[in-house]
């Protein structure tokens, strides 16, 4: 009988935390990676790592063998849902998967053009049990994407004075683990946010206080942001996505706060100050 949980995006922000939590709690898991060489010291050892690539359909069936539940992460670079994600969902159902927990995006229900909306819609259309985790902007973007800028005492994003209800990926992973292992989450969607909405001036002040060195939010224009990112070699597609994300914040659409996370975890979400303290070595 199928009993394992397949975690996609196992090297990524949320997936790696989900692997870690499930493993600690003794669940049988398969951690999906594109290449076994991507497993480094930061990831949980003693886990069954399997090859899985949305762009290589021949990897689906072996990875899904013995799997009853799927944690589904859409890789940020994959926008062609019909071509790359839907076949993986079909393969999961064919392999006997009974429940999909999908890492989605806050506000997806109002934004049918984002890939996450198309994935949600496809999952609903095929009739499999699901949990959609519609997450707000990750705090960990500051320790990954913006790590170098912050090391150089700057936050460089074109978000104006807009506020964001940042969430820590460790909280998303905690909710994901509940949805993957406990009853009561079937066919539910949750809007997962932090419990404070901050602008980047406030975030820079928190970095300054916690790290004990000045970090400044330079509030670049979209043109300044584009120019620097382009010179740094990022693709036009990637820069466009970043600009769209930070424009959403600039316009005030990223500030929504919900109580879903607290209701599920019975505790407050991790706050920005705590995140900076926990990850201080990054900067
Ligand atoms: N970042 C945010 O603030 C935020 C907020 C809400 C929702 N989201 C959504 O969360 C999802 C994850 O975003 P993220 O930024 O946190 O990325 P991430 O999960 O840290 O990184 C992407 C993951 O996907 C894997 N991957 C890449 N290409 C793949 C492929 N062809 N087949 C299988 N796996 C592949 C990568 O593995 P490798 O090691 O093989 O590269 C990596 O584990 C995205 O759908 C994003 O839109 C993000």
mmCIF file of C-alpha atoms and ligand atoms in Angstrom:
data_model
loop_
_atom_site.group_PDB
_atom_site.id
_atom_site.type_symbol
_atom_site.label_atom_id
_atom_site.label_comp_id
_atom_site.label_asym_id
_atom_site.label_seq_id
_atom_site.Cartn_x
_atom_site.Cartn_y
_atom_site.Cartn_z
ATOM 1 C CA UNK A 1 0.000 0.000 0.000
ATOM 2 C CA UNK A 2 1.219 3.511 -0.775
ATOM 3 C CA UNK A 3 2.250 5.320 2.388
ATOM 4 C CA UNK A 4 5.042 7.726 1.547
ATOM 5 C CA UNK A 5 4.961 11.476 1.121
ATOM 6 C CA UNK A 6 6.746 12.900 -1.923
ATOM 7 C CA UNK A 7 8.106 16.407 -1.303
ATOM 8 C CA UNK A 8 8.916 18.375 -4.454
ATOM 9 C CA UNK A 9 11.187 21.416 -4.308
ATOM 10 C CA UNK A 10 13.108 19.547 -1.588
ATOM 11 C CA UNK A 11 16.186 21.745 -2.018
ATOM 12 C CA UNK A 12 14.095 24.920 -1.931
ATOM 13 C CA UNK A 13 12.830 27.346 0.701
ATOM 14 C CA UNK A 14 9.676 25.618 1.892
ATOM 15 C CA UNK A 15 10.331 22.090 0.591
ATOM 16 C CA UNK A 16 13.568 21.678 2.554
ATOM 17 C CA UNK A 17 11.771 22.685 5.777
ATOM 18 C CA UNK A 18 8.918 20.275 5.033
ATOM 19 C CA UNK A 19 11.431 17.440 4.513
ATOM 20 C CA UNK A 20 13.143 18.303 7.784
ATOM 21 C CA UNK A 21 9.909 18.411 9.835
ATOM 22 C CA UNK A 22 8.442 15.246 8.342
ATOM 23 C CA UNK A 23 11.696 13.392 8.863
ATOM 24 C CA UNK A 24 11.990 14.556 12.485
ATOM 25 C CA UNK A 25 8.478 13.288 13.140
ATOM 26 C CA UNK A 26 9.252 9.889 11.683
ATOM 27 C CA UNK A 27 7.180 9.980 8.502
ATOM 28 C CA UNK A 28 8.256 7.990 5.472
ATOM 29 C CA UNK A 29 9.193 10.475 2.809
ATOM 30 C CA UNK A 30 10.751 10.770 -0.601
ATOM 31 C CA UNK A 31 12.531 14.060 -1.202
ATOM 32 C CA UNK A 32 12.479 15.055 -4.878
ATOM 33 C CA UNK A 33 15.535 16.651 -6.441
ATOM 34 C CA UNK A 34 16.486 17.225 -10.062
ATOM 35 C CA UNK A 35 20.021 16.119 -9.478
ATOM 36 C CA UNK A 36 21.441 14.194 -6.525
ATOM 37 C CA UNK A 37 24.433 16.563 -6.687
ATOM 38 C CA UNK A 38 22.081 19.297 -5.376
ATOM 39 C CA UNK A 39 21.975 17.623 -1.956
ATOM 40 C CA UNK A 40 24.352 19.568 0.261
ATOM 41 C CA UNK A 41 25.082 19.879 3.981
ATOM 42 C CA UNK A 42 22.145 22.240 4.544
ATOM 43 C CA UNK A 43 19.632 19.489 3.691
ATOM 44 C CA UNK A 44 18.344 16.713 5.925
ATOM 45 C CA UNK A 45 20.502 13.585 5.565
ATOM 46 C CA UNK A 46 19.133 10.042 6.070
ATOM 47 C CA UNK A 47 16.194 10.798 3.798
ATOM 48 C CA UNK A 48 15.334 8.927 0.619
ATOM 49 C CA UNK A 49 16.220 11.388 -2.149
ATOM 50 C CA UNK A 50 14.760 10.610 -5.577
ATOM 51 C CA UNK A 51 15.213 12.176 -8.988
ATOM 52 C CA UNK A 52 12.194 14.179 -10.111
ATOM 53 C CA UNK A 53 12.139 16.817 -12.828
ATOM 54 C CA UNK A 54 8.944 18.474 -14.080
ATOM 55 C CA UNK A 55 10.665 18.793 -17.453
ATOM 56 C CA UNK A 56 11.570 15.075 -17.645
ATOM 57 C CA UNK A 57 8.372 13.034 -17.573
ATOM 58 C CA UNK A 58 10.273 9.768 -17.355
ATOM 59 C CA UNK A 59 11.276 10.739 -13.785
ATOM 60 C CA UNK A 60 7.648 10.920 -12.554
ATOM 61 C CA UNK A 61 6.734 7.271 -12.224
ATOM 62 C CA UNK A 62 9.791 6.036 -10.256
ATOM 63 C CA UNK A 63 9.601 9.038 -7.907
ATOM 64 C CA UNK A 64 5.876 8.504 -7.295
ATOM 65 C CA UNK A 65 6.107 4.799 -6.567
ATOM 66 C CA UNK A 66 4.681 4.031 -3.105
ATOM 67 C CA UNK A 67 3.521 7.619 -2.606
ATOM 68 C CA UNK A 68 0.101 8.483 -1.110
ATOM 69 C CA UNK A 69 0.537 12.235 -0.563
ATOM 70 C CA UNK A 70 2.301 14.920 -2.550
ATOM 71 C CA UNK A 71 3.716 18.275 -1.466
ATOM 72 C CA UNK A 72 3.690 20.172 -4.720
ATOM 73 C CA UNK A 73 5.959 23.176 -5.337
ATOM 74 C CA UNK A 74 5.888 24.920 -8.694
ATOM 75 C CA UNK A 75 9.477 25.879 -9.537
ATOM 76 C CA UNK A 76 9.534 29.668 -10.050
ATOM 77 C CA UNK A 77 11.048 29.279 -13.514
ATOM 78 C CA UNK A 78 8.209 27.089 -14.774
ATOM 79 C CA UNK A 79 5.335 29.129 -16.171
ATOM 80 C CA UNK A 80 4.029 26.539 -18.646
ATOM 81 C CA UNK A 81 1.608 24.781 -16.353
ATOM 82 C CA UNK A 82 -0.139 22.663 -18.999
ATOM 83 C CA UNK A 83 3.125 21.413 -20.368
ATOM 84 C CA UNK A 84 5.085 20.703 -17.189
ATOM 85 C CA UNK A 85 2.912 20.702 -14.057
ATOM 86 C CA UNK A 86 -0.378 19.132 -15.164
ATOM 87 C CA UNK A 87 1.335 15.940 -16.436
ATOM 88 C CA UNK A 88 2.986 15.540 -13.034
ATOM 89 C CA UNK A 89 -0.431 15.833 -11.353
ATOM 90 C CA UNK A 90 -1.830 13.236 -13.775
ATOM 91 C CA UNK A 91 1.098 10.933 -13.019
ATOM 92 C CA UNK A 92 0.540 11.370 -9.278
ATOM 93 C CA UNK A 93 -3.094 10.325 -9.584
ATOM 94 C CA UNK A 94 -2.147 7.368 -11.798
ATOM 95 C CA UNK A 95 0.413 6.291 -9.171
ATOM 96 C CA UNK A 96 -2.239 6.273 -6.415
ATOM 97 C CA UNK A 97 -1.626 9.636 -4.736
ATOM 98 C CA UNK A 98 -4.721 10.596 -2.726
ATOM 99 C CA UNK A 99 -3.973 14.108 -1.506
ATOM 100 C CA UNK A 100 -1.988 17.067 -2.850
ATOM 101 C CA UNK A 101 -0.815 19.938 -0.680
ATOM 102 C CA UNK A 102 0.067 22.726 -3.096
ATOM 103 C CA UNK A 103 2.238 25.732 -2.240
ATOM 104 C CA UNK A 104 0.259 28.550 -3.827
ATOM 105 C CA UNK A 105 0.311 32.324 -3.728
ATOM 106 C CA UNK A 106 -1.600 34.857 -1.624
ATOM 107 C CA UNK A 107 -4.426 36.390 -3.662
ATOM 108 C CA UNK A 108 -4.397 33.663 -6.308
ATOM 109 C CA UNK A 109 -8.171 33.470 -6.178
ATOM 110 C CA UNK A 110 -8.345 37.025 -7.583
ATOM 111 C CA UNK A 111 -5.562 36.617 -10.144
ATOM 112 C CA UNK A 112 -6.315 33.927 -12.738
ATOM 113 C CA UNK A 113 -3.249 34.689 -14.867
ATOM 114 C CA UNK A 114 -0.623 33.532 -12.349
ATOM 115 C CA UNK A 115 0.567 29.926 -12.826
ATOM 116 C CA UNK A 116 -0.589 29.078 -9.288
ATOM 117 C CA UNK A 117 -4.206 29.835 -10.244
ATOM 118 C CA UNK A 118 -3.936 27.540 -13.249
ATOM 119 C CA UNK A 119 -2.501 24.763 -11.085
ATOM 120 C CA UNK A 120 -5.225 25.172 -8.450
ATOM 121 C CA UNK A 121 -7.847 25.079 -11.151
ATOM 122 C CA UNK A 122 -6.379 21.919 -12.693
ATOM 123 C CA UNK A 123 -6.138 20.144 -9.342
ATOM 124 C CA UNK A 124 -9.800 20.950 -8.654
ATOM 125 C CA UNK A 125 -10.829 19.819 -12.128
ATOM 126 C CA UNK A 126 -9.282 16.353 -11.734
ATOM 127 C CA UNK A 127 -11.126 15.791 -8.466
ATOM 128 C CA UNK A 128 -8.232 14.800 -6.194
ATOM 129 C CA UNK A 129 -8.318 15.893 -2.545
ATOM 130 C CA UNK A 130 -6.244 19.050 -2.037
ATOM 131 C CA UNK A 131 -5.017 21.698 0.364
ATOM 132 C CA UNK A 132 -3.954 25.030 -1.119
ATOM 133 C CA UNK A 133 -1.476 27.049 0.947
ATOM 134 C CA UNK A 134 -1.698 30.563 -0.463
ATOM 135 C CA UNK A 135 1.369 32.151 1.032
ATOM 136 C CA UNK A 136 2.415 35.777 1.275
ATOM 137 C CA UNK A 137 5.958 37.032 0.570
ATOM 138 C CA UNK A 138 8.678 34.922 2.209
ATOM 139 C CA UNK A 139 11.027 36.476 4.785
ATOM 140 C CA UNK A 140 13.645 34.087 3.422
ATOM 141 C CA UNK A 141 13.817 36.112 0.183
ATOM 142 C CA UNK A 142 15.911 38.443 2.331
ATOM 143 C CA UNK A 143 18.380 35.680 3.201
ATOM 144 C CA UNK A 144 18.603 34.316 -0.348
ATOM 145 C CA UNK A 145 17.749 36.676 -3.205
ATOM 146 C CA UNK A 146 18.676 39.857 -1.289
ATOM 147 C CA UNK A 147 21.409 38.383 0.884
ATOM 148 C CA UNK A 148 24.323 40.080 -0.879
ATOM 149 C CA UNK A 149 22.712 43.549 -0.886
ATOM 150 C CA UNK A 150 21.954 43.266 2.834
ATOM 151 C CA UNK A 151 25.516 42.100 3.528
ATOM 152 C CA UNK A 152 26.467 45.401 1.889
ATOM 153 C CA UNK A 153 24.032 47.174 4.248
ATOM 154 C CA UNK A 154 21.369 47.915 1.667
ATOM 155 C CA UNK A 155 17.850 46.729 0.844
ATOM 156 C CA UNK A 156 17.350 47.391 -2.858
ATOM 157 C CA UNK A 157 13.768 46.616 -3.961
ATOM 158 C CA UNK A 158 11.322 48.901 -5.806
ATOM 159 C CA UNK A 159 8.531 48.569 -3.251
ATOM 160 C CA UNK A 160 8.147 52.266 -2.350
ATOM 161 C CA UNK A 161 6.463 52.694 1.007
ATOM 162 C CA UNK A 162 4.208 49.692 0.458
ATOM 163 C CA UNK A 163 3.784 47.205 3.272
ATOM 164 C CA UNK A 164 4.138 43.428 3.064
ATOM 165 C CA UNK A 165 2.724 40.783 5.437
ATOM 166 C CA UNK A 166 5.982 38.766 5.330
ATOM 167 C CA UNK A 167 5.807 35.092 6.313
ATOM 168 C CA UNK A 168 8.586 32.797 7.516
ATOM 169 C CA UNK A 169 8.830 29.620 5.395
ATOM 170 C CA UNK A 170 9.232 27.613 8.601
ATOM 171 C CA UNK A 171 5.623 28.535 9.431
ATOM 172 C CA UNK A 172 4.412 27.518 5.973
ATOM 173 C CA UNK A 173 6.218 24.194 6.379
ATOM 174 C CA UNK A 174 4.547 23.630 9.769
ATOM 175 C CA UNK A 175 1.134 24.138 8.193
ATOM 176 C CA UNK A 176 2.080 21.917 5.229
ATOM 177 C CA UNK A 177 3.079 19.095 7.561
ATOM 178 C CA UNK A 178 -0.267 19.286 9.354
ATOM 179 C CA UNK A 179 -2.134 19.242 6.055
ATOM 180 C CA UNK A 180 -0.059 16.257 4.896
ATOM 181 C CA UNK A 181 -0.399 14.201 8.072
ATOM 182 C CA UNK A 182 -3.600 15.140 9.918
ATOM 183 C CA UNK A 183 -7.274 14.885 8.952
ATOM 184 C CA UNK A 184 -9.443 17.957 8.404
ATOM 185 C CA UNK A 185 -7.553 19.717 5.624
ATOM 186 C CA UNK A 186 -9.225 18.106 2.601
ATOM 187 C CA UNK A 187 -10.334 20.496 -0.140
ATOM 188 C CA UNK A 188 -9.396 23.590 1.888
ATOM 189 C CA UNK A 189 -7.573 26.765 0.890
ATOM 190 C CA UNK A 190 -5.667 28.868 3.413
ATOM 191 C CA UNK A 191 -4.287 32.385 3.112
ATOM 192 C CA UNK A 192 -1.021 32.265 5.066
ATOM 193 C CA UNK A 193 0.541 35.549 6.196
ATOM 194 C CA UNK A 194 2.515 36.982 9.056
ATOM 195 C CA UNK A 195 0.676 39.005 11.694
ATOM 196 C CA UNK A 196 2.380 42.322 10.936
ATOM 197 C CA UNK A 197 2.645 44.243 7.667
ATOM 198 C CA UNK A 198 5.936 46.102 7.321
ATOM 199 C CA UNK A 199 7.405 48.481 4.792
ATOM 200 C CA UNK A 200 11.063 48.116 3.839
ATOM 201 C CA UNK A 201 12.103 51.136 5.929
ATOM 202 C CA UNK A 202 10.836 49.245 8.977
ATOM 203 C CA UNK A 203 12.547 46.056 7.807
ATOM 204 C CA UNK A 204 15.858 47.923 7.349
ATOM 205 C CA UNK A 205 15.516 49.362 10.881
ATOM 206 C CA UNK A 206 15.011 45.862 12.259
ATOM 207 C CA UNK A 207 18.120 44.606 10.449
ATOM 208 C CA UNK A 208 20.062 47.547 11.864
ATOM 209 C CA UNK A 209 18.925 46.814 15.403
ATOM 210 C CA UNK A 210 19.368 43.043 15.316
ATOM 211 C CA UNK A 211 22.635 42.885 13.339
ATOM 212 C CA UNK A 212 24.144 45.916 15.073
ATOM 213 C CA UNK A 213 25.177 47.476 11.755
ATOM 214 C CA UNK A 214 23.313 50.021 9.660
ATOM 215 C CA UNK A 215 21.134 48.627 6.883
ATOM 216 C CA UNK A 216 19.421 51.192 4.645
ATOM 217 C CA UNK A 217 16.387 50.828 2.404
ATOM 218 C CA UNK A 218 17.341 52.827 -0.687
ATOM 219 C CA UNK A 219 13.875 52.613 -2.287
ATOM 220 C CA UNK A 220 15.021 52.489 -5.935
ATOM 221 C CA UNK A 221 12.741 53.434 -8.814
ATOM 222 C CA UNK A 222 11.655 50.608 -11.105
ATOM 223 C CA UNK A 223 14.134 51.914 -13.705
ATOM 224 C CA UNK A 224 17.039 51.902 -11.213
ATOM 225 C CA UNK A 225 16.084 48.397 -10.097
ATOM 226 C CA UNK A 226 15.832 47.142 -13.675
ATOM 227 C CA UNK A 227 19.197 48.635 -14.607
ATOM 228 C CA UNK A 228 21.078 47.115 -11.700
ATOM 229 C CA UNK A 229 19.475 43.685 -12.083
ATOM 230 C CA UNK A 230 20.150 43.700 -15.827
ATOM 231 C CA UNK A 231 23.801 44.634 -15.286
ATOM 232 C CA UNK A 232 24.054 41.801 -12.757
ATOM 233 C CA UNK A 233 23.017 39.394 -15.518
ATOM 234 C CA UNK A 234 19.469 38.458 -14.489
ATOM 235 C CA UNK A 235 17.130 37.493 -17.348
ATOM 236 C CA UNK A 236 14.474 39.908 -18.571
ATOM 237 C CA UNK A 237 11.787 37.399 -17.585
ATOM 238 C CA UNK A 238 13.123 37.147 -14.034
ATOM 239 C CA UNK A 239 13.443 40.930 -13.664
ATOM 240 C CA UNK A 240 9.882 41.384 -14.955
ATOM 241 C CA UNK A 241 8.565 38.942 -12.339
ATOM 242 C CA UNK A 242 10.496 40.732 -9.581
ATOM 243 C CA UNK A 243 9.174 44.122 -10.700
ATOM 244 C CA UNK A 244 5.621 42.741 -10.750
ATOM 245 C CA UNK A 245 6.040 41.355 -7.217
ATOM 246 C CA UNK A 246 7.461 44.598 -5.783
ATOM 247 C CA UNK A 247 4.927 46.737 -7.645
ATOM 248 C CA UNK A 248 2.206 44.701 -5.963
ATOM 249 C CA UNK A 249 3.767 45.659 -2.621
ATOM 250 C CA UNK A 250 4.261 49.286 -3.719
ATOM 251 C CA UNK A 251 0.541 49.540 -4.508
ATOM 252 C CA UNK A 252 -0.408 48.161 -1.100
ATOM 253 C CA UNK A 253 -1.710 44.789 -2.296
ATOM 254 C CA UNK A 254 0.809 42.724 -0.285
ATOM 255 C CA UNK A 255 -0.233 43.978 3.135
ATOM 256 C CA UNK A 256 -3.190 41.680 3.792
ATOM 257 C CA UNK A 257 -3.061 39.916 7.155
ATOM 258 C CA UNK A 258 -5.093 36.812 7.917
ATOM 259 C CA UNK A 259 -5.577 34.651 11.000
ATOM 260 C CA UNK A 260 -5.397 31.302 9.137
ATOM 261 C CA UNK A 261 -1.868 30.463 10.268
ATOM 262 C CA UNK A 262 -2.552 31.170 13.929
ATOM 263 C CA UNK A 263 -5.787 29.183 13.799
ATOM 264 C CA UNK A 264 -3.982 26.153 12.376
ATOM 265 C CA UNK A 265 -0.798 26.273 14.461
ATOM 266 C CA UNK A 266 -2.378 27.654 17.683
ATOM 267 C CA UNK A 267 0.467 30.138 18.015
ATOM 268 C CA UNK A 268 1.501 33.470 16.549
ATOM 269 C CA UNK A 269 3.453 33.513 13.274
ATOM 270 C CA UNK A 270 7.228 34.017 13.469
ATOM 271 C CA UNK A 271 7.947 37.756 13.279
ATOM 272 C CA UNK A 272 10.563 39.551 11.156
ATOM 273 C CA UNK A 273 12.715 40.418 14.159
ATOM 274 C CA UNK A 274 12.924 36.737 15.143
ATOM 275 C CA UNK A 275 13.687 35.692 11.568
ATOM 276 C CA UNK A 276 16.598 38.158 11.350
ATOM 277 C CA UNK A 277 17.986 36.941 14.676
ATOM 278 C CA UNK A 278 17.675 33.276 13.673
ATOM 279 C CA UNK A 279 19.349 33.836 10.278
ATOM 280 C CA UNK A 280 21.883 36.494 11.361
ATOM 281 C CA UNK A 281 24.805 34.387 10.083
ATOM 282 C CA UNK A 282 23.522 34.940 6.510
ATOM 283 C CA UNK A 283 24.386 38.626 6.581
HETATM 284 N N1 LIG B 1 9.309 33.527 -2.725
HETATM 285 C C1 LIG B 1 8.152 33.989 -2.251
HETATM 286 O O1 LIG B 1 8.080 35.000 -1.550
HETATM 287 C C2 LIG B 1 6.887 33.224 -2.575
HETATM 288 C C3 LIG B 1 5.681 33.598 -1.975
HETATM 289 C C4 LIG B 1 4.529 32.838 -2.229
HETATM 290 C C5 LIG B 1 4.579 31.755 -3.104
HETATM 291 N N2 LIG B 1 5.779 31.452 -3.686
HETATM 292 C C6 LIG B 1 5.828 30.293 -4.612
HETATM 293 O O2 LIG B 1 6.542 29.253 -3.971
HETATM 294 C C7 LIG B 1 7.118 28.428 -4.982
HETATM 295 C C8 LIG B 1 8.585 28.195 -4.607
HETATM 296 O O3 LIG B 1 9.286 29.419 -4.746
HETATM 297 P P1 LIG B 1 10.695 29.670 -4.059
HETATM 298 O O4 LIG B 1 11.126 31.019 -4.491
HETATM 299 O O5 LIG B 1 10.599 29.371 -2.604
HETATM 300 O O6 LIG B 1 11.622 28.590 -4.777
HETATM 301 P P2 LIG B 1 12.364 27.366 -4.117
HETATM 302 O O7 LIG B 1 11.344 26.345 -3.686
HETATM 303 O O8 LIG B 1 13.330 27.849 -3.097
HETATM 304 O O9 LIG B 1 13.216 26.808 -5.340
HETATM 305 C C9 LIG B 1 12.661 26.065 -6.383
HETATM 306 C C10 LIG B 1 12.692 24.555 -6.139
HETATM 307 O O10 LIG B 1 12.192 23.916 -7.299
HETATM 308 C C11 LIG B 1 13.156 22.977 -7.744
HETATM 309 N N3 LIG B 1 13.114 22.895 -9.184
HETATM 310 C C12 LIG B 1 13.536 23.811 -10.076
HETATM 311 N N4 LIG B 1 13.296 23.387 -11.324
HETATM 312 C C13 LIG B 1 12.725 22.160 -11.217
HETATM 313 C C14 LIG B 1 12.248 21.215 -12.145
HETATM 314 N N5 LIG B 1 12.327 21.411 -13.471
HETATM 315 N N6 LIG B 1 11.720 20.057 -11.683
HETATM 316 C C15 LIG B 1 11.656 19.812 -10.346
HETATM 317 N N7 LIG B 1 12.080 20.685 -9.407
HETATM 318 C C16 LIG B 1 12.609 21.844 -9.844
HETATM 319 C C17 LIG B 1 14.481 23.457 -7.253
HETATM 320 O O11 LIG B 1 15.335 22.359 -7.165
HETATM 321 P P3 LIG B 1 16.830 22.316 -7.756
HETATM 322 O O12 LIG B 1 17.707 22.136 -6.556
HETATM 323 O O13 LIG B 1 16.831 21.128 -8.629
HETATM 324 O O14 LIG B 1 17.071 23.613 -8.492
HETATM 325 C C18 LIG B 1 14.099 24.021 -5.897
HETATM 326 O O15 LIG B 1 14.026 23.007 -4.920
HETATM 327 C C19 LIG B 1 6.926 29.156 -6.310
HETATM 328 O O16 LIG B 1 5.839 28.591 -7.005
HETATM 329 C C20 LIG B 1 6.631 30.566 -5.881
HETATM 330 O O17 LIG B 1 5.869 31.271 -6.835
HETATM 331 C C21 LIG B 1 6.923 32.132 -3.436
#
